[in-house]
PDB file of C-alpha atoms in Angstrom:
ATOM      1  CA  MET X   1      10.540  27.935   9.395  1.00  0.00           C
ATOM      2  CA  ASN X   2       7.683  27.710   6.873  1.00  0.00           C
ATOM      3  CA  ALA X   3       5.391  24.748   7.550  1.00  0.00           C
ATOM      4  CA  GLN X   4       5.434  23.595   3.923  1.00  0.00           C
ATOM      5  CA  LEU X   5       9.234  23.710   3.823  1.00  0.00           C
ATOM      6  CA  LEU X   6       9.432  21.712   7.051  1.00  0.00           C
ATOM      7  CA  ILE X   7       7.023  19.116   5.635  1.00  0.00           C
ATOM      8  CA  GLU X   8       9.103  18.761   2.465  1.00  0.00           C
ATOM      9  CA  ALA X   9      12.288  18.389   4.519  1.00  0.00           C
ATOM     10  CA  SER X  10      10.568  15.778   6.685  1.00  0.00           C
ATOM     11  CA  SER X  11       9.428  13.880   3.588  1.00  0.00           C
ATOM     12  CA  PHE X  12      12.988  13.810   2.278  1.00  0.00           C
ATOM     13  CA  ALA X  13      14.320  12.643   5.649  1.00  0.00           C
ATOM     14  CA  ALA X  14      11.645   9.932   5.921  1.00  0.00           C
ATOM     15  CA  ALA X  15      12.386   8.683   2.391  1.00  0.00           C
ATOM     16  CA  PHE X  16      16.109   8.544   3.147  1.00  0.00           C
ATOM     17  CA  LEU X  17      15.521   6.632   6.383  1.00  0.00           C
ATOM     18  CA  PHE X  18      13.197   4.170   4.615  1.00  0.00           C
ATOM     19  CA  ILE X  19      15.717   3.494   1.846  1.00  0.00           C
ATOM     20  CA  TYR X  20      18.653   3.213   4.247  1.00  0.00           C
ATOM     21  CA  GLY X  21      16.637   0.984   6.566  1.00  0.00           C
ATOM     22  CA  LEU X  22      15.649  -1.317   3.690  1.00  0.00           C
ATOM     23  CA  LYS X  23      19.279  -1.557   2.623  1.00  0.00           C
ATOM     24  CA  ARG X  24      20.337  -2.628   6.104  1.00  0.00           C
ATOM     25  CA  MET X  25      17.482  -5.136   6.224  1.00  0.00           C
ATOM     26  CA  SER X  26      19.042  -6.963   3.277  1.00  0.00           C
ATOM     27  CA  SER X  27      21.627  -8.520   5.605  1.00  0.00           C
ATOM     28  CA  PRO X  28      20.820 -10.676   8.667  1.00  0.00           C
ATOM     29  CA  VAL X  29      23.653  -8.949  10.535  1.00  0.00           C
ATOM     30  CA  THR X  30      22.195  -5.434  10.153  1.00  0.00           C
ATOM     31  CA  ALA X  31      18.507  -6.296   9.734  1.00  0.00           C
ATOM     32  CA  ARG X  32      17.564  -5.357  13.302  1.00  0.00           C
ATOM     33  CA  SER X  33      19.117  -1.898  13.068  1.00  0.00           C
ATOM     34  CA  GLY X  34      17.516  -1.490   9.628  1.00  0.00           C
ATOM     35  CA  ILE X  35      14.086  -2.044  11.148  1.00  0.00           C
ATOM     36  CA  VAL X  36      14.833   0.595  13.806  1.00  0.00           C
ATOM     37  CA  VAL X  37      16.019   3.095  11.172  1.00  0.00           C
ATOM     38  CA  ALA X  38      12.920   2.520   9.044  1.00  0.00           C
ATOM     39  CA  GLY X  39      10.789   2.884  12.177  1.00  0.00           C
ATOM     40  CA  PHE X  40      12.279   6.331  12.809  1.00  0.00           C
ATOM     41  CA  GLY X  41      11.488   7.178   9.198  1.00  0.00           C
ATOM     42  CA  MET X  42       7.849   6.253   9.774  1.00  0.00           C
ATOM     43  CA  LEU X  43       7.805   8.377  12.949  1.00  0.00           C
ATOM     44  CA  VAL X  44       9.078  11.372  10.988  1.00  0.00           C
ATOM     45  CA  ALA X  45       6.429  10.798   8.301  1.00  0.00           C
ATOM     46  CA  VAL X  46       3.612  10.573  10.861  1.00  0.00           C
ATOM     47  CA  LEU X  47       4.719  13.748  12.652  1.00  0.00           C
ATOM     48  CA  ALA X  48       4.898  15.517   9.287  1.00  0.00           C
ATOM     49  CA  SER X  49       1.304  14.464   8.574  1.00  0.00           C
ATOM     50  CA  PHE X  50       0.159  16.195  11.776  1.00  0.00           C
ATOM     51  CA  LEU X  51       2.083  19.310  10.746  1.00  0.00           C
ATOM     52  CA  TYR X  52       0.328  19.210   7.382  1.00  0.00           C
ATOM     53  CA  VAL X  53      -3.097  18.961   8.983  1.00  0.00           C
ATOM     54  CA  PHE X  54      -2.572  21.827  11.426  1.00  0.00           C
ATOM     55  CA  GLY X  55      -0.267  24.047   9.393  1.00  0.00           C
ATOM     56  CA  VAL X  56      -1.107  23.704   5.696  1.00  0.00           C
ATOM     57  CA  GLU X  57      -4.497  22.163   4.884  1.00  0.00           C
ATOM     58  CA  GLU X  58      -6.941  25.029   5.257  1.00  0.00           C
ATOM     59  CA  ASP X  59     -10.100  23.064   4.456  1.00  0.00           C
ATOM     60  CA  ALA X  60      -9.411  20.236   6.889  1.00  0.00           C
ATOM     61  CA  LYS X  61     -10.893  19.930  10.349  1.00  0.00           C
ATOM     62  CA  PRO X  62      -7.582  19.577  12.197  1.00  0.00           C
ATOM     63  CA  PHE X  63      -8.705  18.033  15.467  1.00  0.00           C
ATOM     64  CA  LEU X  64     -11.084  15.587  13.765  1.00  0.00           C
ATOM     65  CA  THR X  65      -8.388  14.579  11.261  1.00  0.00           C
ATOM     66  CA  ALA X  66      -5.800  14.245  14.027  1.00  0.00           C
ATOM     67  CA  ASN X  67      -8.142  12.002  16.001  1.00  0.00           C
ATOM     68  CA  VAL X  68      -8.678   9.805  12.929  1.00  0.00           C
ATOM     69  CA  ILE X  69      -4.902   9.509  12.458  1.00  0.00           C
ATOM     70  CA  LEU X  70      -4.400   8.606  16.124  1.00  0.00           C
ATOM     71  CA  ALA X  71      -7.215   6.055  15.993  1.00  0.00           C
ATOM     72  CA  ALA X  72      -5.676   4.438  12.905  1.00  0.00           C
ATOM     73  CA  ILE X  73      -2.257   4.281  14.581  1.00  0.00           C
ATOM     74  CA  ALA X  74      -3.743   2.756  17.728  1.00  0.00           C
ATOM     75  CA  LEU X  75      -5.754   0.199  15.742  1.00  0.00           C
ATOM     76  CA  GLY X  76      -2.816  -0.818  13.567  1.00  0.00           C
ATOM     77  CA  THR X  77      -0.465  -1.062  16.516  1.00  0.00           C
ATOM     78  CA  GLY X  78      -2.943  -3.094  18.554  1.00  0.00           C
ATOM     79  CA  VAL X  79      -3.650  -5.569  15.762  1.00  0.00           C
ATOM     80  CA  GLY X  80       0.014  -5.925  14.878  1.00  0.00           C
ATOM     81  CA  TRP X  81       1.084  -6.507  18.467  1.00  0.00           C
ATOM     82  CA  ALA X  82      -1.762  -8.657  19.766  1.00  0.00           C
ATOM     83  CA  TRP X  83      -2.548 -10.733  16.679  1.00  0.00           C
ATOM     84  CA  TRP X  84       0.577 -11.177  14.541  1.00  0.00           C
ATOM     85  CA  SER X  85       3.195 -10.157  17.060  1.00  0.00           C
ATOM     86  CA  GLY X  86       6.658 -11.424  16.158  1.00  0.00           C
ATOM     87  CA  LYS X  87       6.948 -12.647  19.746  1.00  0.00           C
ATOM     88  CA  LYS X  88       3.989 -15.007  19.343  1.00  0.00           C
ATOM     89  CA  VAL X  89       4.414 -16.275  15.788  1.00  0.00           C
ATOM     90  CA  PRO X  90       6.595 -19.417  15.552  1.00  0.00           C
ATOM     91  CA  MET X  91       9.594 -19.348  13.240  1.00  0.00           C
ATOM     92  CA  THR X  92       7.741 -21.586  10.783  1.00  0.00           C
ATOM     93  CA  GLY X  93       5.028 -18.950  10.553  1.00  0.00           C
ATOM     94  CA  MET X  94       7.325 -15.996   9.834  1.00  0.00           C
ATOM     95  CA  PRO X  95       6.956 -16.186   6.015  1.00  0.00           C
ATOM     96  CA  GLN X  96       3.184 -15.951   6.358  1.00  0.00           C
ATOM     97  CA  MET X  97       3.475 -12.982   8.698  1.00  0.00           C
ATOM     98  CA  VAL X  98       5.855 -11.172   6.361  1.00  0.00           C
ATOM     99  CA  ALA X  99       3.515 -11.821   3.421  1.00  0.00           C
ATOM    100  CA  LEU X 100       0.565 -10.340   5.316  1.00  0.00           C
ATOM    101  CA  TYR X 101       2.512  -7.294   6.467  1.00  0.00           C
ATOM    102  CA  ASN X 102       3.735  -6.699   2.923  1.00  0.00           C
ATOM    103  CA  GLY X 103       0.167  -6.966   1.697  1.00  0.00           C
ATOM    104  CA  MET X 104      -1.029  -4.428   4.257  1.00  0.00           C
ATOM    105  CA  GLY X 105       1.544  -1.941   2.976  1.00  0.00           C
ATOM    106  CA  GLY X 106       0.296  -2.410  -0.564  1.00  0.00           C
ATOM    107  CA  GLY X 107      -3.294  -2.136   0.606  1.00  0.00           C
ATOM    108  CA  ALA X 108      -2.510   1.141   2.369  1.00  0.00           C
ATOM    109  CA  ALA X 109      -0.970   2.543  -0.827  1.00  0.00           C
ATOM    110  CA  ALA X 110      -4.032   1.467  -2.817  1.00  0.00           C
ATOM    111  CA  ALA X 111      -6.360   3.000  -0.198  1.00  0.00           C
ATOM    112  CA  ILE X 112      -4.530   6.345  -0.368  1.00  0.00           C
ATOM    113  CA  ALA X 113      -4.768   6.316  -4.156  1.00  0.00           C
ATOM    114  CA  ALA X 114      -8.478   5.480  -3.909  1.00  0.00           C
ATOM    115  CA  VAL X 115      -9.089   8.460  -1.634  1.00  0.00           C
ATOM    116  CA  GLU X 116      -7.290  10.740  -4.082  1.00  0.00           C
ATOM    117  CA  LEU X 117      -9.183   9.412  -7.107  1.00  0.00           C
ATOM    118  CA  LEU X 118     -12.652   9.135  -5.560  1.00  0.00           C
ATOM    119  CA  GLY X 119     -12.306  12.536  -3.900  1.00  0.00           C
ATOM    120  CA  GLY X 120     -11.114  14.213  -7.098  1.00  0.00           C
ATOM    121  CA  LYS X 121      -8.032  15.511  -5.273  1.00  0.00           C
ATOM    122  CA  ALA X 122      -5.455  14.494  -7.883  1.00  0.00           C
ATOM    123  CA  HIS X 123      -5.196  17.079 -10.660  1.00  0.00           C
ATOM    124  CA  GLY X 124      -2.919  17.273 -13.660  1.00  0.00           C
ATOM    125  CA  THR X 125      -1.658  14.498 -15.906  1.00  0.00           C
ATOM    126  CA  VAL X 126       1.516  13.692 -13.961  1.00  0.00           C
ATOM    127  CA  PRO X 127      -0.094  13.543 -10.468  1.00  0.00           C
ATOM    128  CA  LEU X 128      -2.946  11.465 -11.879  1.00  0.00           C
ATOM    129  CA  LEU X 129      -0.574   9.094 -13.643  1.00  0.00           C
ATOM    130  CA  VAL X 130       1.471   8.659 -10.461  1.00  0.00           C
ATOM    131  CA  THR X 131      -1.727   8.031  -8.484  1.00  0.00           C
ATOM    132  CA  ILE X 132      -2.930   5.409 -10.976  1.00  0.00           C
ATOM    133  CA  ILE X 133       0.462   3.668 -10.921  1.00  0.00           C
ATOM    134  CA  GLY X 134       0.425   3.707  -7.111  1.00  0.00           C
ATOM    135  CA  ALA X 135      -3.108   2.299  -7.099  1.00  0.00           C
ATOM    136  CA  LEU X 136      -2.140  -0.479  -9.498  1.00  0.00           C
ATOM    137  CA  ILE X 137       1.062  -1.423  -7.665  1.00  0.00           C
ATOM    138  CA  GLY X 138      -0.677  -1.278  -4.284  1.00  0.00           C
ATOM    139  CA  SER X 139      -3.571  -3.452  -5.441  1.00  0.00           C
ATOM    140  CA  VAL X 140      -1.235  -5.972  -7.064  1.00  0.00           C
ATOM    141  CA  SER X 141       0.917  -6.068  -3.924  1.00  0.00           C
ATOM    142  CA  LEU X 142      -2.131  -6.622  -1.688  1.00  0.00           C
ATOM    143  CA  ALA X 143      -3.655  -9.396  -3.795  1.00  0.00           C
ATOM    144  CA  GLY X 144      -0.313 -11.051  -4.513  1.00  0.00           C
ATOM    145  CA  SER X 145       0.689 -11.034  -0.853  1.00  0.00           C
ATOM    146  CA  LEU X 146      -2.630 -12.562   0.198  1.00  0.00           C
ATOM    147  CA  ILE X 147      -2.183 -15.323  -2.381  1.00  0.00           C
ATOM    148  CA  ALA X 148       1.386 -15.871  -1.148  1.00  0.00           C
ATOM    149  CA  TRP X 149       0.137 -16.071   2.448  1.00  0.00           C
ATOM    150  CA  ALA X 150      -2.523 -18.595   1.447  1.00  0.00           C
ATOM    151  CA  LYS X 151       0.062 -20.735  -0.335  1.00  0.00           C
ATOM    152  CA  LEU X 152       2.568 -20.590   2.521  1.00  0.00           C
ATOM    153  CA  ASP X 153      -0.138 -21.347   5.070  1.00  0.00           C
ATOM    154  CA  GLY X 154      -1.370 -24.340   3.112  1.00  0.00           C
ATOM    155  CA  ARG X 155      -4.768 -22.821   2.374  1.00  0.00           C
ATOM    156  CA  ILE X 156      -4.230 -23.070  -1.391  1.00  0.00           C
ATOM    157  CA  ASN X 157      -2.969 -26.424  -2.613  1.00  0.00           C
ATOM    158  CA  GLY X 158      -2.738 -28.160  -5.941  1.00  0.00           C
ATOM    159  CA  THR X 159      -3.057 -26.583  -9.379  1.00  0.00           C
ATOM    160  CA  TRP X 160      -6.040 -24.682 -10.708  1.00  0.00           C
ATOM    161  CA  ARG X 161      -6.461 -24.511 -14.471  1.00  0.00           C
ATOM    162  CA  ILE X 162      -9.198 -23.244 -16.764  1.00  0.00           C
ATOM    163  CA  LYS X 163      -9.507 -23.269 -20.521  1.00  0.00           C
ATOM    164  CA  GLY X 164      -8.344 -20.017 -22.112  1.00  0.00           C
ATOM    165  CA  GLN X 165      -6.486 -18.935 -18.977  1.00  0.00           C
ATOM    166  CA  GLN X 166      -3.855 -16.880 -20.806  1.00  0.00           C
ATOM    167  CA  VAL X 167      -6.486 -15.127 -22.908  1.00  0.00           C
ATOM    168  CA  LEU X 168      -8.490 -14.298 -19.777  1.00  0.00           C
ATOM    169  CA  ASN X 169      -5.428 -12.935 -17.981  1.00  0.00           C
ATOM    170  CA  GLY X 170      -4.470 -10.856 -20.998  1.00  0.00           C
ATOM    171  CA  SER X 171      -7.997  -9.470 -21.316  1.00  0.00           C
ATOM    172  CA  VAL X 172      -8.137  -8.452 -17.659  1.00  0.00           C
ATOM    173  CA  PHE X 173      -4.721  -6.792 -17.944  1.00  0.00           C
ATOM    174  CA  ALA X 174      -5.764  -4.888 -21.080  1.00  0.00           C
ATOM    175  CA  GLY X 175      -9.012  -3.825 -19.418  1.00  0.00           C
ATOM    176  CA  THR X 176      -7.208  -2.607 -16.292  1.00  0.00           C
ATOM    177  CA  LEU X 177      -4.719  -0.642 -18.371  1.00  0.00           C
ATOM    178  CA  ALA X 178      -7.490   0.871 -20.489  1.00  0.00           C
ATOM    179  CA  LEU X 179      -9.440   1.950 -17.407  1.00  0.00           C
ATOM    180  CA  GLY X 180      -6.356   3.576 -15.895  1.00  0.00           C
ATOM    181  CA  LEU X 181      -5.569   5.461 -19.105  1.00  0.00           C
ATOM    182  CA  TYR X 182      -9.192   6.575 -19.395  1.00  0.00           C
ATOM    183  CA  ILE X 183      -9.194   7.948 -15.838  1.00  0.00           C
ATOM    184  CA  VAL X 184      -5.980   9.904 -16.485  1.00  0.00           C
ATOM    185  CA  PHE X 185      -6.280  11.161 -20.058  1.00  0.00           C
ATOM    186  CA  VAL X 186     -10.036  11.246 -20.742  1.00  0.00           C
ATOM    187  CA  ALA X 187     -11.812  11.778 -17.436  1.00  0.00           C
ATOM    188  CA  ASN X 188      -8.924  13.878 -16.037  1.00  0.00           C
ATOM    189  CA  GLY X 189      -9.409  12.331 -12.614  1.00  0.00           C
ATOM    190  CA  ASN X 190     -13.162  12.964 -12.572  1.00  0.00           C
ATOM    191  CA  ALA X 191     -14.288   9.452 -13.464  1.00  0.00           C
ATOM    192  CA  SER X 192     -17.377   8.114 -11.729  1.00  0.00           C
ATOM    193  CA  ALA X 193     -17.052   6.202  -8.478  1.00  0.00           C
ATOM    194  CA  ALA X 194     -18.297   3.064 -10.234  1.00  0.00           C
ATOM    195  CA  LEU X 195     -15.617   3.280 -12.933  1.00  0.00           C
ATOM    196  CA  THR X 196     -12.862   3.993 -10.420  1.00  0.00           C
ATOM    197  CA  SER X 197     -14.022   1.071  -8.274  1.00  0.00           C
ATOM    198  CA  LEU X 198     -14.036  -1.149 -11.357  1.00  0.00           C
ATOM    199  CA  PHE X 199     -10.384  -0.213 -11.966  1.00  0.00           C
ATOM    200  CA  PHE X 200      -9.400  -1.376  -8.478  1.00  0.00           C
ATOM    201  CA  ILE X 201     -11.449  -4.570  -8.789  1.00  0.00           C
ATOM    202  CA  ALA X 202      -9.800  -5.338 -12.133  1.00  0.00           C
ATOM    203  CA  ALA X 203      -6.339  -4.772 -10.631  1.00  0.00           C
ATOM    204  CA  LEU X 204      -7.114  -7.163  -7.769  1.00  0.00           C
ATOM    205  CA  VAL X 205      -8.597  -9.780 -10.081  1.00  0.00           C
ATOM    206  CA  LEU X 206      -5.600  -9.479 -12.418  1.00  0.00           C
ATOM    207  CA  VAL X 207      -2.971 -10.635  -9.973  1.00  0.00           C
ATOM    208  CA  SER X 208      -5.309 -12.990  -8.106  1.00  0.00           C
ATOM    209  CA  GLY X 209      -6.218 -14.771 -11.297  1.00  0.00           C
ATOM    210  CA  ARG X 210      -2.652 -15.017 -12.528  1.00  0.00           C
ATOM    211  CA  GLN X 211      -1.347 -16.443  -9.279  1.00  0.00           C
ATOM    212  CA  ALA X 212      -4.263 -18.558  -8.111  1.00  0.00           C
ATOM    213  CA  LEU X 213      -4.619 -20.222 -11.490  1.00  0.00           C
ATOM    214  CA  ALA X 214      -0.886 -20.791 -11.912  1.00  0.00           C
ATOM    215  CA  ALA X 215       0.938 -23.887 -10.736  1.00  0.00           C
ATOM    216  CA  ILE X 216       1.210 -23.834  -6.973  1.00  0.00           C
TER     217      ILE X 216
END
């Protein structure tokens, strides 16, 4: 079977397992099996990434890339198990743990988008637009989850207000949107590293400002 075809089939299978696993996680009765199903989906996705490195990407250094992937898996697994392991976190700390894990997922999505944009790997209007949307959603998810964790953990208390808050929030949102549109339709994905970094900073500041300055 062609490697590319196998990768596409694996991507479809992983997406199905993720969606089905999330659906089962919506009920306390089936949540445990949903986590297992989603875990198998992640396993399929990781194995497909190795197949991509060794079977499709001609310019990659397969063994170096594979070692980086394995190191990332080992690091993530070690941190997740030793630091925020569900077996060590008390029930009262579960919301904080979930908020952090959700934020890490968003951060990973933003990091992938950053690699694509900074490396000039995303070409064409549609792929660029999808990458920008993924970067924005990932950044918002990361910042929002960190704010949620800080609130739940009691690290942010009270209400923060500044004069012209709504105007400031609106300006940051407009600036973020303008930067994203510029990267897609004007720079065609070849924006400078400084401009691309500014887009991510603006996305992080957008949600952080809206949530941290809102009533807590």
